[in-house]
Short mmCIF file of C-alpha atoms in Angstrom, two decimals:
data_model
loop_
_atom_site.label_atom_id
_atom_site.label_comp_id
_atom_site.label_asym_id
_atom_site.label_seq_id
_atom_site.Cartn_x
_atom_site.Cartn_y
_atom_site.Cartn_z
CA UNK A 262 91.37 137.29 10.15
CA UNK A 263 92.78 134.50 12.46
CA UNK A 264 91.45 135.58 15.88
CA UNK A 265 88.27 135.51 14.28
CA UNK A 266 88.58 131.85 13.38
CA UNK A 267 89.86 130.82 16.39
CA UNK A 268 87.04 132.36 18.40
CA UNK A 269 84.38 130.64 16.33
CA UNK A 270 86.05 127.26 16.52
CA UNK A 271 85.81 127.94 20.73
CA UNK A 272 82.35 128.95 20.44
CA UNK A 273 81.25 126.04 18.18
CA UNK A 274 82.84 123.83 20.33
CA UNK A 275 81.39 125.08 23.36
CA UNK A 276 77.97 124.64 21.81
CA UNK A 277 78.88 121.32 20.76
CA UNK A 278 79.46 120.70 24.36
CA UNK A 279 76.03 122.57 25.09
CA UNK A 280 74.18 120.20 23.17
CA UNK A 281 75.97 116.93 24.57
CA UNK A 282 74.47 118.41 28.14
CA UNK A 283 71.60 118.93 27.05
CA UNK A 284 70.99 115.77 25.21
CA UNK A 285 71.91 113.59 28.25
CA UNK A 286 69.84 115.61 30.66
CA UNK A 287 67.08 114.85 27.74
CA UNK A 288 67.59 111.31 28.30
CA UNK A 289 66.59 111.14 31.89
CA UNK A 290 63.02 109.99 32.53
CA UNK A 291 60.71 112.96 32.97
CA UNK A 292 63.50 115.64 33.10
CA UNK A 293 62.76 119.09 31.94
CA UNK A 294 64.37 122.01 30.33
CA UNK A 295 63.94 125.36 30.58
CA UNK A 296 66.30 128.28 30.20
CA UNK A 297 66.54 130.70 32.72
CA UNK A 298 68.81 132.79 34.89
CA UNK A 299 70.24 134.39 32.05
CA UNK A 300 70.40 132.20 29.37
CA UNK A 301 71.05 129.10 31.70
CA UNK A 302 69.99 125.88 30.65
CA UNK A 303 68.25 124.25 33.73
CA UNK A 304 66.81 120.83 33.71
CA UNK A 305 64.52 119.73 36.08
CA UNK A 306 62.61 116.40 37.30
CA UNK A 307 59.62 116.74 39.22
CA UNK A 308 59.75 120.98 39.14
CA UNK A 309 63.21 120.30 41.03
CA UNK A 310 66.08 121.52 39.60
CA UNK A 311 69.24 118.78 38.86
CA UNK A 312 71.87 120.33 36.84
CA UNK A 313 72.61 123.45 35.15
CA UNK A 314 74.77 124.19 32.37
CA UNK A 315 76.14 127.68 30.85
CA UNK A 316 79.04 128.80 28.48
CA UNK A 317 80.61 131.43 30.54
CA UNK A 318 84.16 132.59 30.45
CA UNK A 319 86.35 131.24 28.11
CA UNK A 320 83.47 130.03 26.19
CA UNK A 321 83.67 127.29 28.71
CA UNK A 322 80.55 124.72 29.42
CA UNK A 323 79.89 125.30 32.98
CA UNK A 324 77.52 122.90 34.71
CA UNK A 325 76.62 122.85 38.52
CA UNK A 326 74.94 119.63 40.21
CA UNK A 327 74.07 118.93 43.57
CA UNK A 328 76.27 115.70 45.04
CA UNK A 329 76.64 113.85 48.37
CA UNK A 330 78.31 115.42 51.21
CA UNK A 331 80.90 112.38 50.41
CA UNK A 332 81.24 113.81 47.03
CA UNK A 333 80.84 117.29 47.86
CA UNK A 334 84.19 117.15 49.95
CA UNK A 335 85.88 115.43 47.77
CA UNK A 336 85.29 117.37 45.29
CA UNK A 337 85.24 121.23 46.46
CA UNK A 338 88.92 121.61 46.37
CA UNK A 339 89.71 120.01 43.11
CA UNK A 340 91.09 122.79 40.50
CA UNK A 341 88.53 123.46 37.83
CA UNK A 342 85.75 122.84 40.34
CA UNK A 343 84.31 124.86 43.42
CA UNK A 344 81.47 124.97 45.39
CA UNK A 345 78.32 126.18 42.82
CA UNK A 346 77.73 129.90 43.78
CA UNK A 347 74.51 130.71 45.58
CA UNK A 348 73.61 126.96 46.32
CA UNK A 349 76.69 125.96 48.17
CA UNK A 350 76.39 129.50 50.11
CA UNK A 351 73.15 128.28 51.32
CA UNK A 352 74.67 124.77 52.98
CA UNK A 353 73.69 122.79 49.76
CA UNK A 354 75.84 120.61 48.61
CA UNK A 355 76.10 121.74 45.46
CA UNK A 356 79.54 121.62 42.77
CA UNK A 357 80.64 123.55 39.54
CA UNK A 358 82.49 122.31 37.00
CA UNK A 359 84.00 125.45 35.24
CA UNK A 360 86.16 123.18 33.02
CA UNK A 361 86.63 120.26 31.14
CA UNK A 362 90.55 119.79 32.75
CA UNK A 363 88.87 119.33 36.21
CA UNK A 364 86.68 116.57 35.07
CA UNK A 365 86.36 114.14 31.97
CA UNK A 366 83.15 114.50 30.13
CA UNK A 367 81.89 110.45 31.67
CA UNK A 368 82.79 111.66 34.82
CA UNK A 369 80.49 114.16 34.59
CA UNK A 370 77.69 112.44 33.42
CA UNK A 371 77.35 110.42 36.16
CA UNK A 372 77.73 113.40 38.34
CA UNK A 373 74.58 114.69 36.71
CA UNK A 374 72.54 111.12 36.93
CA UNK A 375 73.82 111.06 40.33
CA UNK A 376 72.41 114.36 41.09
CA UNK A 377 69.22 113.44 38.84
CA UNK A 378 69.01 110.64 41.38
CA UNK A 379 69.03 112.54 44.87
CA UNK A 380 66.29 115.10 43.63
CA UNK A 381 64.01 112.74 42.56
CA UNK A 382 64.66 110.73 45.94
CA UNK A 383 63.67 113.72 47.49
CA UNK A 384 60.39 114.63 45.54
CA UNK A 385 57.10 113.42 47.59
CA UNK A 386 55.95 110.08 47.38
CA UNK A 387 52.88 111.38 45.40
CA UNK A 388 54.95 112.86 42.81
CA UNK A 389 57.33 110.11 42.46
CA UNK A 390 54.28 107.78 41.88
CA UNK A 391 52.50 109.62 39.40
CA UNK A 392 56.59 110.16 37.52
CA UNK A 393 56.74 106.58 37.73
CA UNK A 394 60.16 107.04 40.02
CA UNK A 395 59.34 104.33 43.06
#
């Protein structure tokens, strides 16, 4: 049954792409996981959240991180991207990637380490100190 190989092949690769998020959230100092929000793989530093990722529609890897307002402009009208429901309806500055044609896979990574970055900026000194993050 074609269709039946062809929908596999999507949903390996979209776990494929599951586990590269995952593993380079893993590699930031003190970052957690936890899944959550239906199935949503959240990472964290500090009990803050920084990115998180989902295969939604499509089978695509969806991943939402929080950006500067710089960023967040530039990048809230790209195609493929959008303001990350719930966050950016709050005033956060907050994107979604809901595609890999809206942004290349390095690009993204540093979107994440970027957004790693401004959380832990913002976690209390005490915290930060006892992370090892000042």
């Amino acid at each position: 049954m074609p269709g039946a190989q062809t929908r596999r092949a999507v949903v390996r690769r979209g776990r494929v792409l599951l586990e590269d998020y995952n593993s380079f959230c893993s590699s930031l100092p003190h970052a957690t996981h936890v899944v959550q929000w239906g199935g949503a793989h959240v990472w964290k530093v500090g009990g803050k959240v920084f990115a998180i990722g989902a295969v939604g529609e499509g089978e695509q890897l969806a991943v939402t991180f929080k950006c500067s307002e710089f960023s967040y402009d530039l990048l809230k009208e790209r195609p493929g991207l959008r303001p990350a429901p719930y966050l950016a309806s709050r005033g956060m500055k907050w994107i979604q990637r809901q595609s890999g044609e809206s942004m290349d896979d390095a690009a993204l990574r540093d979107y994440v380490a970027e957004s790693y970055r401004l959380v832990s900026a913002g976690l209390p000194k005490k915290l930060k100190s006892e992370l090892g993050l000042l």
